[in-house]
């Protein structure tokens, strides 16, 4: 048992007992029957010169430096690297050949799909495409491209494309410089003349603008004076209109106040007259009531006494009748209540009887269901024991239930005293036997069946004649004799 600790740039790969495939860790206890290896994840620089060819069949060299190492921040990548490349050193020849093969293959495939001009001008895009495609292939080994530098493209001997392209660029730059010098000189001459003309034009333009501005300022000053005078006049008119409007409102209010004062005087006078009339009417009504009371006291006293007596008698008679009616009503209510209680009791008894019958029926149905389920289990068990033979199951059930005995009993009772003629015959051939006592094989099975059928017909006709005295047709009798002969010969 050992305790291992990896360096900052290393990982421990542990295999053996208790581990399914392998275990990646920075520190671990290694037990007996386990093995521990260290893998270094420090990136390594790989320098290559890839010989590629463009779509124009032009060869070129692509110097490149790739910094490649295991992906230390991804556990799955570390597992892939440990499983596939842990036995090789980081800078071993095998790993270098693997990386070089992937880079050269992807670079050549990509260069073959691009023209030389695209490769030369789109170096950044070319580098990005190479980086992505190479990284996609290295993922299956758990490797990561930390950096990729593609140097200047180099011509292959005999294919000086980049040299000629550089000469072309130099000549184009020289010609462009000459043209630019001539254009600069032309622009200088033209510019000096343009400056002189512009100076004269600007001077004339400034004089004209000065005169225009002076006239505009004079006109604006006069317009301001007129505008101020108009505003003063408008303000004076507005003030006069407001004063007139205030005077008119004051006169209107004075007239309204005078009218209200007169109306108040008239209303007060009329209210006094109305009150006097109401008081006079009240005095007259009191006098009339006084006279009426006097007449009542004189003429209606006797009538009131008689009326009171009759009212008392009527009330007494009404009370007696009401008491009798209340007694009858109370008796009827009690009788109805008794009948209702009796009906409720009868209804409750019927309900209890119905519930009891329902409960009995329910229990009977549950018993039938349980019996049917038990019978089904019993029949399934019998059928399983008999190997699924429904005929044997039927025969067993009929024998077990004594059905055959009952059938014989009922038939005997049905024909008791009739003295019927009962004929019993047999073909004389059992299953698998011939008439001569030999066993029937596969070849004469059909002949056996035919012989059994033919042997049944003559006894059948004889039995019909004995029981019904009916003879068969002549042709059937002839056929029967022939069948008998055929049966005997068989």
Coordinates of C-alpha atoms in Angstrom, one line a residue:
X1 CA 0.0 0.0 0.0
X2 CA 1.5 3.3 -1.1
X3 CA 0.3 6.9 -1.1
X4 CA 1.1 8.7 -4.4
X5 CA 0.9 12.4 -5.0
X6 CA 1.2 13.9 -8.6
X7 CA 3.1 17.0 -9.5
X8 CA 1.2 20.2 -10.5
X9 CA 1.5 19.3 -14.2
X10 CA 0.8 15.6 -13.7
X11 CA -2.1 13.2 -13.0
X12 CA -2.2 9.8 -11.5
X13 CA -3.8 7.0 -13.6
X14 CA -4.8 4.1 -11.4
X15 CA -6.0 0.7 -12.6
X16 CA -6.6 -2.7 -11.0
X17 CA -8.8 -4.2 -8.2
X18 CA -12.0 -2.3 -7.4
X19 CA -11.7 0.0 -10.5
X20 CA -13.8 -0.7 -13.6
X21 CA -11.6 0.9 -16.2
X22 CA -9.2 3.5 -14.8
X23 CA -9.2 6.3 -12.3
X24 CA -7.8 9.8 -12.7
X25 CA -6.7 11.7 -9.6
X26 CA -4.0 14.1 -8.3
X27 CA -3.4 12.1 -5.2
X28 CA -4.6 8.6 -4.1
X29 CA -3.8 5.6 -2.0
X30 CA -2.7 2.7 -4.2
X31 CA -3.7 -0.7 -2.8
X32 CA -2.2 -4.1 -3.5
X33 CA -3.3 -5.5 -6.9
X34 CA -3.5 -1.9 -8.3
X35 CA -1.1 -0.1 -10.6
X36 CA -0.4 3.6 -10.8
X37 CA 1.1 5.5 -13.7
X38 CA 1.8 9.2 -14.1
X39 CA 0.9 11.3 -17.1
X40 CA 2.3 14.7 -17.8
X41 CA -0.2 17.2 -19.3
X42 CA 2.4 19.9 -20.1
X43 CA 1.8 21.1 -23.7
X44 CA 4.5 20.3 -26.3
X45 CA 5.5 22.3 -29.4
X46 CA 5.4 20.4 -32.7
X47 CA 7.1 22.1 -35.7
X48 CA 6.1 20.9 -39.2
X49 CA 6.5 21.9 -42.8
X50 CA 3.5 20.7 -44.6
X51 CA 3.8 20.2 -48.4
X52 CA 0.3 21.0 -49.8
X53 CA -1.2 21.7 -53.2
X54 CA -3.9 24.1 -54.2
X55 CA -6.8 23.7 -56.7
X56 CA -4.5 25.0 -59.5
X57 CA -2.1 22.1 -58.8
X58 CA 0.5 24.5 -57.3
X59 CA 2.7 23.1 -54.5
X60 CA 3.7 25.2 -51.5
X61 CA 5.2 24.7 -48.1
X62 CA 3.3 25.6 -45.0
X63 CA 5.6 26.0 -42.0
X64 CA 3.6 25.7 -38.8
X65 CA 4.1 25.4 -35.0
X66 CA 1.4 23.7 -32.9
X67 CA 1.4 23.7 -29.1
X68 CA -0.6 20.6 -28.2
X69 CA -1.2 18.8 -24.9
X70 CA -3.9 16.9 -23.0
X71 CA -7.0 18.8 -22.0
X72 CA -6.4 19.1 -18.3
X73 CA -9.8 20.7 -17.4
X74 CA -11.9 17.9 -18.9
X75 CA -12.1 14.5 -17.1
X76 CA -13.4 12.6 -20.2
X77 CA -10.5 14.0 -22.3
X78 CA -8.0 12.9 -19.7
X79 CA -9.5 9.4 -19.7
X80 CA -9.2 9.2 -23.5
X81 CA -5.6 10.4 -23.3
X82 CA -4.7 8.0 -20.5
X83 CA -6.3 5.1 -22.3
X84 CA -4.7 5.7 -25.7
X85 CA -1.5 7.6 -25.3
X86 CA -0.3 7.2 -21.6
X87 CA 2.3 4.5 -22.6
X88 CA 4.1 7.0 -24.9
X89 CA 6.2 10.0 -23.8
X90 CA 4.8 13.4 -24.5
X91 CA 7.5 14.1 -27.1
X92 CA 7.9 10.6 -28.4
X93 CA 8.2 9.7 -32.1
X94 CA 4.8 8.0 -32.1
X95 CA 2.9 10.9 -30.7
X96 CA 4.7 13.3 -33.1
X97 CA 3.8 11.1 -36.1
X98 CA 0.2 10.9 -34.9
X99 CA -0.1 14.7 -34.6
X100 CA 1.8 15.3 -37.8
X101 CA -0.4 12.9 -39.7
X102 CA -3.5 14.6 -38.5
X103 CA -2.2 18.1 -39.3
X104 CA -0.8 17.2 -42.7
X105 CA -4.0 15.4 -43.7
X106 CA -6.4 18.1 -42.7
X107 CA -4.1 20.9 -44.1
X108 CA -3.8 19.1 -47.5
X109 CA -7.5 18.5 -47.7
X110 CA -8.3 22.1 -46.9
X111 CA -5.6 23.5 -49.3
X112 CA -6.9 21.2 -52.1
X113 CA -10.3 23.0 -51.8
X114 CA -8.8 26.5 -52.1
X115 CA -7.0 28.4 -54.8
X116 CA -3.5 29.8 -54.2
X117 CA -4.9 33.3 -54.2
X118 CA -7.4 32.4 -51.4
X119 CA -4.7 30.7 -49.4
X120 CA -2.4 33.7 -49.7
X121 CA -5.0 36.4 -49.0
X122 CA -7.1 34.6 -46.5
X123 CA -4.3 33.4 -44.2
X124 CA -6.5 34.1 -41.0
X125 CA -9.4 32.1 -42.4
X126 CA -7.1 29.4 -43.6
X127 CA -5.5 29.2 -40.1
X128 CA -8.9 29.1 -38.4
X129 CA -10.2 26.3 -40.7
X130 CA -7.0 24.2 -40.1
X131 CA -7.3 24.8 -36.4
X132 CA -10.9 23.7 -36.2
X133 CA -10.5 20.6 -38.3
X134 CA -7.3 19.4 -36.6
X135 CA -8.9 20.0 -33.1
X136 CA -11.9 18.0 -34.2
X137 CA -9.6 15.0 -34.9
X138 CA -7.5 15.5 -31.8
X139 CA -10.7 15.4 -29.6
X140 CA -10.9 11.6 -29.9
X141 CA -7.4 11.4 -28.3
X142 CA -8.1 13.8 -25.5
X143 CA -5.6 16.4 -26.9
X144 CA -6.1 20.2 -27.1
X145 CA -4.4 22.7 -29.4
X146 CA -3.3 25.5 -27.1
X147 CA -1.8 27.6 -29.8
X148 CA -1.2 27.3 -33.6
X149 CA 1.2 29.6 -35.5
X150 CA 1.3 29.3 -39.3
X151 CA 4.4 31.0 -40.7
X152 CA 4.8 32.7 -44.1
X153 CA 4.0 30.5 -47.1
X154 CA 7.1 29.2 -48.9
X155 CA 7.6 28.3 -52.6
X156 CA 8.6 24.8 -53.5
X157 CA 11.6 24.6 -55.8
X158 CA 10.4 24.8 -59.4
X159 CA 7.1 26.5 -58.3
X160 CA 8.1 30.2 -57.6
X161 CA 4.6 31.4 -57.4
X162 CA 5.1 33.6 -54.3
X163 CA 8.3 35.1 -55.7
X164 CA 6.5 36.1 -58.9
X165 CA 3.6 37.3 -56.9
X166 CA 6.0 39.5 -54.8
X167 CA 7.6 40.9 -58.0
X168 CA 4.2 41.6 -59.4
X169 CA 3.3 43.4 -56.2
X170 CA 6.5 45.4 -56.3
X171 CA 5.9 46.5 -59.9
X172 CA 2.3 47.4 -59.2
X173 CA 3.5 49.4 -56.2
X174 CA 6.1 51.3 -58.3
X175 CA 3.6 52.0 -61.1
X176 CA 1.1 53.1 -58.5
X177 CA 3.7 55.5 -56.9
X178 CA 4.5 57.1 -60.3
X179 CA 0.8 57.6 -61.0
X180 CA 0.3 59.1 -57.6
X181 CA 3.2 61.5 -58.0
X182 CA 1.8 62.7 -61.4
X183 CA -1.7 63.0 -59.9
X184 CA -0.2 65.0 -56.9
X185 CA 1.6 67.4 -59.3
X186 CA -1.5 67.9 -61.4
X187 CA -3.6 68.5 -58.3
X188 CA -1.0 71.0 -57.0
X189 CA -1.2 73.1 -60.2
X190 CA -4.9 72.9 -60.4
X191 CA -5.2 73.7 -56.7
X192 CA -3.2 76.9 -56.9
X193 CA -5.4 78.2 -59.8
X194 CA -8.5 77.2 -57.8
X195 CA -7.2 79.1 -54.8
X196 CA -6.8 82.3 -56.7
X197 CA -10.3 82.1 -58.3
X198 CA -11.8 81.2 -55.0
X199 CA -10.2 84.3 -53.3
X200 CA -11.7 86.7 -55.9
X201 CA -15.1 84.9 -55.7
X202 CA -15.1 85.0 -51.9
X203 CA -14.3 88.8 -51.8
X204 CA -17.2 89.6 -54.2
X205 CA -19.5 87.3 -52.3
X206 CA -18.6 89.0 -49.0
X207 CA -19.4 92.5 -50.4
X208 CA -22.8 91.4 -51.7
X209 CA -23.6 89.7 -48.4
X210 CA -22.6 92.8 -46.5
X211 CA -25.0 95.0 -48.5
X212 CA -27.8 92.5 -48.1
X213 CA -27.3 92.2 -44.4
X214 CA -27.3 96.0 -44.0
X215 CA -30.7 96.3 -45.9
X216 CA -32.1 93.5 -43.9
X217 CA -31.2 95.0 -40.6
X218 CA -32.8 98.4 -41.6
X219 CA -36.0 96.7 -42.6
X220 CA -36.1 94.6 -39.4
X221 CA -35.7 97.8 -37.4
X222 CA -38.6 99.5 -39.1
X223 CA -40.7 96.3 -38.7
X224 CA -40.0 96.2 -35.0
X225 CA -41.1 99.8 -34.6
X226 CA -44.4 99.1 -36.4
X227 CA -44.9 95.9 -34.4
X228 CA -44.4 97.7 -31.1
X229 CA -46.9 100.4 -32.1
X230 CA -49.5 97.9 -33.1
X231 CA -49.1 96.0 -29.8
X232 CA -49.6 99.2 -27.8
X233 CA -52.8 100.0 -29.7
X234 CA -54.1 96.5 -29.2
X235 CA -53.4 96.6 -25.5
X236 CA -55.3 100.0 -25.2
X237 CA -58.3 98.6 -27.0
X238 CA -58.3 95.5 -24.9
X239 CA -58.2 97.5 -21.7
X240 CA -61.2 99.7 -22.9
X241 CA -63.2 96.5 -23.7
X242 CA -62.5 95.0 -20.3
X243 CA -63.7 98.3 -18.6
X244 CA -66.9 98.3 -20.7
X245 CA -67.6 94.6 -19.9
X246 CA -67.1 95.3 -16.2
X247 CA -69.6 98.2 -16.3
X248 CA -72.2 96.1 -18.1
X249 CA -71.9 93.3 -15.5
X250 CA -72.3 95.8 -12.7
X251 CA -75.5 97.3 -14.2
X252 CA -76.9 93.8 -14.7
X253 CA -76.3 92.8 -11.1
X254 CA -77.9 96.0 -9.8
X255 CA -81.0 95.3 -11.8
X256 CA -81.2 91.7 -10.5
X257 CA -80.7 92.9 -6.9
X258 CA -83.6 95.5 -7.3
X259 CA -85.9 92.9 -8.7
X260 CA -85.1 90.4 -5.9
X261 CA -85.9 93.1 -3.3
X262 CA -89.3 93.9 -4.8
X263 CA -90.2 90.2 -5.1
X264 CA -89.3 89.7 -1.4
X265 CA -91.7 92.5 -0.4
X266 CA -94.6 91.0 -2.5
X267 CA -93.9 87.5 -1.1
X268 CA -94.0 88.8 2.5
X269 CA -97.3 90.6 2.0
X270 CA -99.0 87.6 0.4
X271 CA -97.6 85.3 3.1
X272 CA -99.3 87.5 5.8
X273 CA -102.7 87.3 3.9
X274 CA -102.4 83.5 3.5
X275 CA -101.7 83.0 7.2
X276 CA -104.7 85.2 8.2
X277 CA -107.0 83.1 5.9
X278 CA -105.6 79.8 7.4
X279 CA -106.2 81.0 11.0
X280 CA -109.8 82.1 10.1
X281 CA -110.5 78.6 8.5
X282 CA -109.1 76.9 11.7
X283 CA -111.5 79.0 13.9
X284 CA -114.5 78.0 11.7
X285 CA -113.6 74.3 11.8
X286 CA -113.3 74.4 15.6
X287 CA -116.8 76.0 15.8
X288 CA -118.2 73.3 13.6
X289 CA -116.6 70.5 15.7
X290 CA -118.1 72.0 18.8
X291 CA -121.6 72.0 17.4
X292 CA -121.2 68.4 16.1
X293 CA -120.1 67.2 19.6
X294 CA -123.2 68.8 21.1
X295 CA -125.5 67.0 18.6
X296 CA -123.7 63.7 19.3
X297 CA -124.2 64.2 23.0
X298 CA -127.9 64.8 22.6
X299 CA -129.0 62.3 19.9
X300 CA -126.4 59.5 19.7
X301 CA -125.9 58.5 23.3
X302 CA -128.8 55.9 23.3
X303 CA -127.7 54.5 19.9
X304 CA -124.1 54.1 21.1
X305 CA -125.3 52.2 24.2
X306 CA -127.4 49.8 22.1
X307 CA -124.6 49.4 19.6
X308 CA -122.1 48.5 22.3
X309 CA -124.5 45.9 23.8
X310 CA -125.0 44.3 20.4
X311 CA -121.3 44.3 19.7
X312 CA -120.6 42.5 23.0
X313 CA -123.2 39.9 22.2
X314 CA -121.8 39.4 18.8
X315 CA -118.3 39.1 20.2
X316 CA -119.4 36.5 22.7
X317 CA -121.1 34.4 20.1
X318 CA -118.1 34.7 17.8
X319 CA -115.8 33.7 20.6
X320 CA -117.9 30.6 21.3
X321 CA -117.9 29.6 17.7
X322 CA -114.2 30.2 17.4
X323 CA -113.5 28.1 20.4
X324 CA -115.5 25.2 19.0
X325 CA -113.8 25.6 15.6
X326 CA -110.4 25.7 17.3
X327 CA -111.3 22.5 19.2
X328 CA -112.4 20.7 16.0
X329 CA -109.3 22.0 14.2
X330 CA -107.0 20.8 17.1
X331 CA -108.7 17.4 17.1
X332 CA -108.2 17.1 13.3
X333 CA -104.6 18.2 13.6
X334 CA -103.9 15.5 16.2
X335 CA -105.7 12.9 14.1
X336 CA -103.6 13.9 11.0
X337 CA -100.4 13.8 13.1
X338 CA -101.3 10.4 14.4
X339 CA -102.0 9.2 10.9
X340 CA -98.7 10.7 9.7
X341 CA -96.8 9.0 12.5
X342 CA -98.5 5.7 11.7
X343 CA -97.7 6.2 7.9
X344 CA -94.1 7.0 8.8
X345 CA -93.9 3.9 11.0
X346 CA -95.3 1.8 8.2
X347 CA -92.9 3.4 5.7
X348 CA -90.0 2.8 7.9
X349 CA -91.0 -0.8 8.4
X350 CA -91.3 -1.3 4.6
X351 CA -88.0 0.4 4.1
X352 CA -86.3 -1.8 6.7
X353 CA -87.9 -4.9 5.0
X354 CA -86.8 -3.6 1.6
X355 CA -83.3 -3.0 2.9
X356 CA -83.2 -6.5 4.4
X357 CA -84.4 -8.0 1.2
X358 CA -81.8 -5.9 -0.8
X359 CA -79.1 -6.9 1.7
X360 CA -80.1 -10.6 1.3
X361 CA -80.1 -10.3 -2.5
X362 CA -76.8 -8.6 -2.4
X363 CA -75.3 -11.3 -0.2
X364 CA -76.8 -13.9 -2.4
X365 CA -75.3 -12.3 -5.5
X366 CA -72.0 -12.1 -3.7
X367 CA -72.3 -15.8 -2.8
X368 CA -73.1 -16.6 -6.5
X369 CA -70.1 -14.5 -7.6
X370 CA -67.8 -16.3 -5.1
X371 CA -69.3 -19.7 -6.1
X372 CA -68.8 -18.8 -9.8
X373 CA -65.2 -17.7 -9.2
X374 CA -64.5 -20.9 -7.2
X375 CA -66.2 -23.0 -9.9
X376 CA -64.1 -21.2 -12.5
X377 CA -60.9 -22.0 -10.6
X378 CA -62.1 -25.6 -10.1
X379 CA -62.8 -26.0 -13.9
X380 CA -59.5 -24.4 -14.8
X381 CA -57.7 -26.7 -12.5
X382 CA -59.5 -29.8 -13.9
X383 CA -58.8 -28.6 -17.5
X384 CA -55.1 -28.1 -16.6
X385 CA -54.9 -31.6 -15.1
X386 CA -56.6 -33.1 -18.1
X387 CA -54.1 -31.4 -20.5
X388 CA -56.7 -29.0 -22.0
X389 CA -59.0 -31.9 -23.2
X390 CA -62.5 -30.3 -23.2
X391 CA -64.2 -33.6 -24.0
X392 CA -62.6 -35.4 -21.1
X393 CA -63.5 -32.4 -18.8
X394 CA -67.2 -32.6 -20.0
X395 CA -67.4 -36.4 -19.4
X396 CA -65.8 -36.0 -15.9
X397 CA -68.3 -33.2 -14.9
X398 CA -71.3 -35.2 -16.2
X399 CA -70.1 -38.3 -14.3
X400 CA -69.3 -36.3 -11.2
X401 CA -72.7 -34.6 -11.2
X402 CA -74.5 -38.0 -11.9
X403 CA -76.0 -36.7 -15.1
X404 CA -75.8 -40.0 -16.9
X405 CA -77.6 -41.7 -14.0
X406 CA -80.3 -39.1 -14.0
X407 CA -80.7 -39.4 -17.8
X408 CA -81.1 -43.1 -17.5
X409 CA -83.6 -42.7 -14.6
X410 CA -85.7 -40.2 -16.5
X411 CA -85.7 -42.3 -19.7
X412 CA -86.7 -45.4 -17.7
X413 CA -89.6 -43.5 -16.0
X414 CA -90.7 -42.1 -19.4
X415 CA -91.1 -45.5 -21.1
X416 CA -92.3 -47.4 -18.0
X417 CA -95.3 -49.5 -18.9
X418 CA -94.9 -48.9 -22.7
X419 CA -93.0 -52.1 -23.3
X420 CA -91.0 -50.6 -26.2
X421 CA -88.9 -52.6 -28.6
X422 CA -85.3 -51.9 -28.0
X423 CA -82.7 -53.1 -30.5
X424 CA -79.0 -53.0 -29.7
X425 CA -76.5 -53.8 -32.4
X426 CA -72.8 -53.4 -32.9
X427 CA -70.7 -53.2 -36.0
X428 CA -68.3 -55.7 -34.4
X429 CA -65.3 -53.5 -35.2
X430 CA -63.6 -51.7 -32.4
X431 CA -61.2 -48.9 -32.9
X432 CA -58.0 -50.2 -34.5
X433 CA -59.5 -53.7 -35.2
X434 CA -60.7 -55.2 -38.5
X435 CA -63.6 -57.7 -38.8
X436 CA -61.2 -60.6 -38.9
X437 CA -59.6 -59.6 -35.6
X438 CA -56.5 -58.1 -37.1
X439 CA -55.2 -54.7 -36.2
X440 CA -55.8 -51.9 -38.8
X441 CA -52.7 -50.2 -40.0
X442 CA -52.3 -46.8 -41.6
X443 CA -53.0 -48.2 -45.1
X444 CA -56.5 -49.7 -44.3
X445 CA -57.8 -47.0 -41.9
X446 CA -60.1 -45.5 -44.6
X447 CA -61.4 -49.0 -45.5
X448 CA -62.2 -49.6 -41.8
X449 CA -64.3 -46.5 -41.6
X450 CA -66.2 -47.3 -44.7
X451 CA -66.8 -50.9 -43.5
X452 CA -68.2 -49.5 -40.1
X453 CA -70.5 -47.2 -42.0
X454 CA -71.8 -49.9 -44.3
X455 CA -72.3 -52.3 -41.4
X456 CA -74.6 -49.8 -39.6
X457 CA -77.2 -49.4 -42.4
X458 CA -78.9 -52.9 -42.5
X459 CA -79.5 -53.1 -38.7
X460 CA -80.9 -49.6 -38.8
X461 CA -83.4 -50.5 -41.5
X462 CA -84.4 -53.7 -39.6
X463 CA -84.9 -51.7 -36.4
X464 CA -87.1 -49.2 -38.1
X465 CA -89.3 -52.0 -39.5
X466 CA -89.6 -53.7 -36.1
X467 CA -90.6 -50.5 -34.3
X468 CA -92.8 -48.8 -36.9
X469 CA -93.7 -51.6 -39.3
X470 CA -92.5 -49.4 -42.1
X471 CA -90.6 -51.0 -45.0
X472 CA -87.9 -49.2 -46.8
X473 CA -88.2 -48.5 -50.6
X474 CA -87.3 -51.4 -52.9
X475 CA -84.3 -49.6 -54.2
X476 CA -83.0 -48.9 -50.7
X477 CA -83.6 -52.6 -49.8
X478 CA -81.6 -53.7 -52.8
X479 CA -78.9 -51.2 -51.9
X480 CA -79.0 -52.5 -48.3
X481 CA -78.5 -56.1 -49.5
X482 CA -75.6 -55.0 -51.6
X483 CA -74.2 -53.1 -48.7
X484 CA -74.6 -56.2 -46.5
X485 CA -72.8 -58.3 -49.0
X486 CA -70.1 -55.7 -49.4
X487 CA -69.7 -55.5 -45.6
X488 CA -69.4 -59.2 -45.2
X489 CA -66.9 -59.4 -47.9
X490 CA -65.0 -56.6 -46.3

